[in-house]
Structure formats: structure tokens, C-alpha cells
Amino acid sequence: MLELYHWEPNVFFLKPLIALEEKGAEWVSRWFDPTRFEQFAPGFPANQESQLHLEREGPLLVHDGEVVSGSYFMLEYIAESLPGPELLPGGAFEHYRARAFGQLGALILAPIVCALGCARYLVPALAERNRDELRARVAAIEPIERRNAWLAVIDHAWDERALEDLRRRLQFPVSHIEAALGSSRWLAGDEYSIADIDAFALLRPLPDLAPQVVNESATPRIVEFLARMHERPAVRAALARSRSGRPHEAFVPGPECSRWG
């Protein structure tokens, strides 16, 4: 049995949904709301890797009882283990390029996108809930880095200066991807692959969160890439799984932002 534990189709949660739709796979949807801390409920699948991986709150893929965590690794697993259209890029160098873009996304782009999204949408959403109850729930979260990420949201840790610094930090990963799209139609080469799914899920929120960074004038290739991705039936099907109708507002704390740069 193939099960996906997922939430609204945004950022990390969007990636495996697109890949499964591209494959035409049969799978069971296990919806959970990480902002209600349902990922800590008894019986929620877990292993050592899922407790420690950088994306913290999900999604999780469970295949015949084995737990796969980390959204880029999940894309590789889906691409390699399931029948259907090829999602891995051509040869060894293309595989390297895909992983290099995956690392760029995981270590640099995703932390910034998640922080901007949490500041815009999760902070006001949690502000409507009982602060003491929230802090009591968060106090039990381990490891401490994961706990502190939630406390930063509850305490609204981002002032305008911090947000401006995050938008400044976007320039490097965004310009790198913009340049790469100038040399090939897809990120890892001539063929569509998991590199494009991974990047799309992280870039998609930016015209909303940082329109001064991602726009038709500054990043025409990224804007065209996003439009091209939105035309894919698998992407449309994945986005249609939203229950709120506002998946672009669905954020949870992600990896910690680099303290350098």
C-alpha cells in the first residue's frame, strides 16, 4: 500500500502530490493539519529520519509500511520505485544537476520561503488561537530546534528589517535558477524531471511573498517556467486537492535559515 500523509498543496506538501499525479499512481490520501499538531498524534507514522529531517512537519510517504521523509528524497523514491512516465533526468551529469538544484532549494530557498510565508500567513492564523495552549503544545516538541521554530511563529519573531533581509537573501537562489533556465528549458537538462517539480513548489509562492524579487521584469524566465508548470495536468490535479481553496496561504516552519550570507 502506498500512503501519503499530506496537507494543503504548497511548498513541501505540493512536491509528492505532483510526482504521484505525474506517475498516475494509486495511493491513499492521509490528510493532516500540522498547524493543529496532528503530526504528533499517537499512531502517526515516524522513524528516526522523519523525526530529524530538516523539513520537520511533513509530508511523509509510507510504502508497504516503510516511511520515506524529506520531500526531495520522496521525489527520487517516487521516480525510481513507481511505474509511469520517467521523472529522473537523463544521465549521470543530469542526475547531479537535479540534486544540486535540490540542495539549493533545501538549504537556501526553502528556509526563506517558509519564513516569509509563516510571517505573512501563519503568524496571524495562530494569533487567533489561545496563546497559552499553543505554548503548552509547543513546549513538548523535540528537538529544541523544532520547538524554537514554532516559538518564533507564536512570538512573531520577524520585524520588517528581518523580512527585508530574507527578501535580500532570495536574490542568490532566484538569480541562479533564472540563469539556469536561460540555458535549457528544464532545470536538469532538456527533459522535465523531479528537479522542476522541486523548484516549482518552492518558487510558486514568491510572486505573492516577494513580488519585488520574482516578477516579469526581474525574472522573466522563472515567470514563464511557473506558467508552463501550471499548464501540466498533474500540477493542476495536485493543486485541486486543496481543501481551503487557498493553498498559497498554507505554511509551517521549515528548515532554519542560514546565519551566513
Tab-separated table of C-alpha atoms in Angstrom:
chain	number	residue	atom	x	y	z
A	1	MET	CA	0.000	0.000	0.000
A	2	LEU	CA	1.177	3.499	-0.854
A	3	GLU	CA	0.054	6.234	1.545
A	4	LEU	CA	0.851	9.937	1.529
A	5	TYR	CA	0.458	11.937	4.725
A	6	HIS	CA	-0.051	15.449	3.464
A	7	TRP	CA	-1.685	18.838	3.935
A	8	GLU	CA	-2.557	21.720	1.642
A	9	PRO	CA	-0.659	21.555	-1.689
A	10	ASN	CA	2.007	24.143	-1.007
A	11	VAL	CA	5.813	24.069	-0.750
A	12	PHE	CA	6.991	20.678	0.617
A	13	PHE	CA	3.495	19.190	0.609
A	14	LEU	CA	2.995	20.014	-3.067
A	15	LYS	CA	6.036	18.118	-4.359
A	16	PRO	CA	4.968	14.477	-3.818
A	17	LEU	CA	1.413	15.267	-4.901
A	18	ILE	CA	2.681	16.413	-8.302
A	19	ALA	CA	5.016	13.429	-8.666
A	20	LEU	CA	2.280	10.930	-7.807
A	21	GLU	CA	-0.079	12.599	-10.276
A	22	GLU	CA	2.628	12.546	-12.969
A	23	LYS	CA	3.066	8.808	-12.383
A	24	GLY	CA	-0.661	8.124	-12.403
A	25	ALA	CA	-0.113	6.150	-9.206
A	26	GLU	CA	-2.744	4.619	-6.974
A	27	TRP	CA	-2.292	5.858	-3.428
A	28	VAL	CA	-4.197	6.581	-0.243
A	29	SER	CA	-4.514	10.154	0.990
A	30	ARG	CA	-3.885	10.675	4.711
A	31	TRP	CA	-4.705	14.316	5.335
A	32	PHE	CA	-3.417	16.012	8.471
A	33	ASP	CA	-3.158	19.605	9.669
A	34	PRO	CA	0.330	20.362	11.018
A	35	THR	CA	-0.829	23.712	12.410
A	36	ARG	CA	-3.044	21.666	14.757
A	37	PHE	CA	-0.030	19.499	15.659
A	38	GLU	CA	-1.707	16.388	14.271
A	39	GLN	CA	1.736	15.106	13.238
A	40	PHE	CA	2.350	14.403	16.932
A	41	ALA	CA	-0.783	12.293	17.398
A	42	PRO	CA	-0.382	8.686	18.600
A	43	GLY	CA	-0.108	6.353	15.646
A	44	PHE	CA	1.226	8.966	13.248
A	45	PRO	CA	3.967	7.186	11.268
A	46	ALA	CA	7.529	8.017	12.200
A	47	ASN	CA	11.067	6.741	12.123
A	48	GLN	CA	14.377	8.260	13.169
A	49	GLU	CA	14.827	10.095	9.883
A	50	SER	CA	11.333	11.595	9.902
A	51	GLN	CA	11.917	12.932	13.412
A	52	LEU	CA	15.135	14.681	12.437
A	53	HIS	CA	14.830	15.705	8.792
A	54	LEU	CA	15.053	19.415	8.085
A	55	GLU	CA	11.506	19.898	6.813
A	56	ARG	CA	10.229	18.956	10.269
A	57	GLU	CA	6.448	18.865	9.837
A	58	GLY	CA	5.884	16.687	6.780
A	59	PRO	CA	4.891	15.323	4.343
A	60	LEU	CA	5.507	11.603	4.809
A	61	LEU	CA	5.274	8.788	2.286
A	62	VAL	CA	4.573	5.291	3.613
A	63	HIS	CA	5.120	2.422	1.168
A	64	ASP	CA	4.271	-1.054	2.455
A	65	GLY	CA	4.999	0.126	5.978
A	66	GLU	CA	8.307	1.846	5.211
A	67	VAL	CA	8.441	5.587	5.985
A	68	VAL	CA	10.077	7.945	3.490
A	69	SER	CA	10.654	11.551	4.610
A	70	GLY	CA	12.251	14.625	3.098
A	71	SER	CA	10.390	15.936	0.067
A	72	TYR	CA	13.292	15.795	-2.406
A	73	PHE	CA	14.177	12.240	-1.348
A	74	MET	CA	10.482	11.464	-1.708
A	75	LEU	CA	10.585	12.700	-5.303
A	76	GLU	CA	13.545	10.430	-6.038
A	77	TYR	CA	11.783	7.496	-4.402
A	78	ILE	CA	8.585	8.030	-6.385
A	79	ALA	CA	10.550	8.458	-9.612
A	80	GLU	CA	12.550	5.256	-9.083
A	81	SER	CA	10.003	2.930	-7.481
A	82	LEU	CA	6.752	3.559	-9.333
A	83	PRO	CA	5.838	2.733	-12.930
A	84	GLY	CA	4.795	5.507	-15.270
A	85	PRO	CA	6.440	8.416	-17.060
A	86	GLU	CA	10.159	8.919	-16.438
A	87	LEU	CA	10.823	11.669	-13.904
A	88	LEU	CA	14.553	11.209	-13.381
A	89	PRO	CA	16.765	13.300	-15.665
A	90	GLY	CA	18.887	11.612	-18.363
A	91	GLY	CA	22.433	10.650	-17.401
A	92	ALA	CA	24.839	10.960	-14.500
A	93	PHE	CA	25.500	14.663	-15.012
A	94	GLU	CA	21.777	15.429	-15.240
A	95	HIS	CA	21.255	13.469	-12.008
A	96	TYR	CA	23.962	15.603	-10.428
A	97	ARG	CA	22.293	18.796	-11.664
A	98	ALA	CA	18.949	17.700	-10.249
A	99	ARG	CA	20.485	17.014	-6.850
A	100	ALA	CA	22.431	20.267	-6.933
A	101	PHE	CA	19.199	22.189	-7.501
A	102	GLY	CA	17.549	20.086	-4.799
A	103	GLN	CA	20.278	21.103	-2.372
A	104	LEU	CA	19.940	24.754	-3.360
A	105	GLY	CA	16.232	24.510	-2.669
A	106	ALA	CA	16.521	22.635	0.610
A	107	LEU	CA	19.318	24.643	2.199
A	108	ILE	CA	18.823	28.160	0.851
A	109	LEU	CA	15.491	28.729	-0.889
A	110	ALA	CA	13.096	26.710	1.282
A	111	PRO	CA	14.092	28.269	4.639
A	112	ILE	CA	13.496	31.758	3.247
A	113	VAL	CA	10.198	30.878	1.576
A	114	CYS	CA	8.895	29.186	4.724
A	115	ALA	CA	9.904	32.104	6.944
A	116	LEU	CA	8.257	34.650	4.643
A	117	GLY	CA	5.132	32.501	4.368
A	118	CYS	CA	4.891	31.950	8.112
A	119	ALA	CA	5.311	35.664	8.787
A	120	ARG	CA	2.593	36.540	6.267
A	121	TYR	CA	0.036	33.814	6.950
A	122	LEU	CA	0.773	31.531	9.912
A	123	VAL	CA	1.524	34.276	12.450
A	124	PRO	CA	-1.939	35.894	12.126
A	125	ALA	CA	-3.641	32.485	11.980
A	126	LEU	CA	-2.062	31.364	15.262
A	127	ALA	CA	-2.704	34.786	16.827
A	128	GLU	CA	-6.416	33.926	16.768
A	129	ARG	CA	-5.833	30.890	18.988
A	130	ASN	CA	-5.161	30.653	22.724
A	131	ARG	CA	-1.530	31.617	23.225
A	132	ASP	CA	-1.074	29.675	26.484
A	133	GLU	CA	-2.467	26.499	24.936
A	134	LEU	CA	-0.191	26.910	21.927
A	135	ARG	CA	2.888	27.376	24.062
A	136	ALA	CA	1.966	24.322	26.136
A	137	ARG	CA	1.684	22.194	22.978
A	138	VAL	CA	4.953	23.512	21.603
A	139	ALA	CA	6.817	23.002	24.898
A	140	ALA	CA	6.749	19.235	24.359
A	141	ILE	CA	8.227	19.339	20.847
A	142	GLU	CA	11.666	17.824	20.330
A	143	PRO	CA	14.343	18.538	19.269
A	144	ILE	CA	14.765	22.057	20.609
A	145	GLU	CA	15.428	23.472	17.132
A	146	ARG	CA	11.998	22.274	16.010
A	147	ARG	CA	10.413	23.724	19.149
A	148	ASN	CA	12.132	27.072	18.647
A	149	ALA	CA	10.876	27.292	15.070
A	150	TRP	CA	7.293	27.120	16.333
A	151	LEU	CA	8.011	29.578	19.149
A	152	ALA	CA	9.349	32.044	16.581
A	153	VAL	CA	5.960	31.969	14.863
A	154	ILE	CA	3.981	32.277	18.093
A	155	ASP	CA	6.169	35.189	19.207
A	156	HIS	CA	6.159	36.826	15.756
A	157	ALA	CA	9.944	36.882	15.557
A	158	TRP	CA	10.185	38.732	12.224
A	159	ASP	CA	10.123	42.517	12.149
A	160	GLU	CA	10.230	44.430	8.871
A	161	ARG	CA	14.012	44.599	8.941
A	162	ALA	CA	14.238	40.806	9.250
A	163	LEU	CA	11.744	40.333	6.425
A	164	GLU	CA	13.689	42.698	4.202
A	165	ASP	CA	16.845	40.708	4.907
A	166	LEU	CA	15.059	37.500	3.923
A	167	ARG	CA	13.958	39.057	0.644
A	168	ARG	CA	17.548	40.174	0.041
A	169	ARG	CA	18.758	36.627	0.587
A	170	LEU	CA	16.378	35.426	-2.109
A	171	GLN	CA	18.458	37.137	-4.767
A	172	PHE	CA	21.114	34.412	-4.927
A	173	PRO	CA	18.946	31.298	-5.370
A	174	VAL	CA	16.459	33.112	-7.594
A	175	SER	CA	19.146	34.541	-9.880
A	176	HIS	CA	20.828	31.132	-10.078
A	177	ILE	CA	17.602	29.470	-11.222
A	178	GLU	CA	16.814	32.331	-13.619
A	179	ALA	CA	20.232	31.901	-15.247
A	180	ALA	CA	19.845	28.118	-15.490
A	181	LEU	CA	16.530	28.474	-17.294
A	182	GLY	CA	18.338	30.594	-19.868
A	183	SER	CA	20.441	27.632	-20.975
A	184	SER	CA	17.794	24.888	-21.031
A	185	ARG	CA	14.019	24.594	-20.975
A	186	TRP	CA	14.121	22.487	-17.817
A	187	LEU	CA	16.460	22.754	-14.856
A	188	ALA	CA	18.355	19.461	-15.135
A	189	GLY	CA	18.563	19.395	-18.930
A	190	ASP	CA	16.307	19.025	-21.922
A	191	GLU	CA	13.708	16.843	-20.211
A	192	TYR	CA	11.195	17.585	-17.472
A	193	SER	CA	12.221	15.960	-14.192
A	194	ILE	CA	11.934	15.968	-10.424
A	195	ALA	CA	14.265	18.987	-10.393
A	196	ASP	CA	11.467	21.033	-11.945
A	197	ILE	CA	8.839	19.719	-9.536
A	198	ASP	CA	11.093	20.543	-6.598
A	199	ALA	CA	11.899	24.067	-7.773
A	200	PHE	CA	8.322	24.842	-8.809
A	201	ALA	CA	6.944	24.023	-5.361
A	202	LEU	CA	9.389	26.451	-3.747
A	203	LEU	CA	9.199	29.207	-6.361
A	204	ARG	CA	5.417	29.227	-6.723
A	205	PRO	CA	4.740	31.307	-3.560
A	206	LEU	CA	7.281	34.014	-4.399
A	207	PRO	CA	5.246	36.257	-6.715
A	208	ASP	CA	2.947	36.653	-3.693
A	209	LEU	CA	5.545	36.734	-0.897
A	210	ALA	CA	8.289	38.682	-2.666
A	211	PRO	CA	6.879	40.327	-5.811
A	212	GLN	CA	9.811	42.730	-5.917
A	213	VAL	CA	12.126	39.723	-6.415
A	214	VAL	CA	10.096	37.440	-8.703
A	215	ASN	CA	8.225	39.298	-11.435
A	216	GLU	CA	8.050	39.538	-15.226
A	217	SER	CA	10.670	42.268	-15.373
A	218	ALA	CA	13.266	40.866	-12.965
A	219	THR	CA	12.796	37.134	-13.592
A	220	PRO	CA	11.019	36.576	-16.929
A	221	ARG	CA	12.279	33.004	-17.290
A	222	ILE	CA	11.030	31.986	-13.847
A	223	VAL	CA	7.649	33.593	-14.524
A	224	GLU	CA	7.428	31.670	-17.813
A	225	PHE	CA	8.557	28.469	-16.066
A	226	LEU	CA	5.846	28.855	-13.423
A	227	ALA	CA	3.212	29.420	-16.109
A	228	ARG	CA	4.420	26.357	-18.038
A	229	MET	CA	4.300	24.218	-14.912
A	230	HIS	CA	0.770	25.388	-14.108
A	231	GLU	CA	-0.334	24.062	-17.501
A	232	ARG	CA	0.644	20.488	-16.654
A	233	PRO	CA	-2.367	18.290	-15.829
A	234	ALA	CA	-0.513	16.730	-12.884
A	235	VAL	CA	0.127	20.145	-11.351
A	236	ARG	CA	-3.500	21.178	-11.784
A	237	ALA	CA	-4.659	17.903	-10.222
A	238	ALA	CA	-2.288	18.310	-7.271
A	239	LEU	CA	-3.418	21.881	-6.599
A	240	ALA	CA	-7.054	20.791	-6.851
A	241	ARG	CA	-6.557	18.699	-3.712
A	242	SER	CA	-6.666	21.860	-1.605
A	243	ARG	CA	-9.430	21.854	0.987
A	244	SER	CA	-9.186	25.541	1.830
A	245	GLY	CA	-9.130	26.920	-1.702
A	246	ARG	CA	-6.135	28.988	-0.536
A	247	PRO	CA	-3.168	26.617	-0.630
A	248	HIS	CA	-0.787	29.532	-1.137
A	249	GLU	CA	-1.516	30.573	2.464
A	250	ALA	CA	-0.567	27.191	3.966
A	251	PHE	CA	2.809	27.389	5.703
A	252	VAL	CA	4.522	25.746	8.643
A	253	PRO	CA	8.045	26.315	9.981
A	254	GLY	CA	10.715	24.892	7.715
A	255	PRO	CA	14.473	24.476	7.914
A	256	GLU	CA	16.404	27.085	9.850
A	257	CYS	CA	17.731	29.919	7.718
A	258	SER	CA	21.482	30.078	7.291
A	259	ARG	CA	23.129	32.530	9.664
A	260	TRP	CA	25.629	33.480	6.973
A	261	GLY	CA	25.203	35.486	3.798
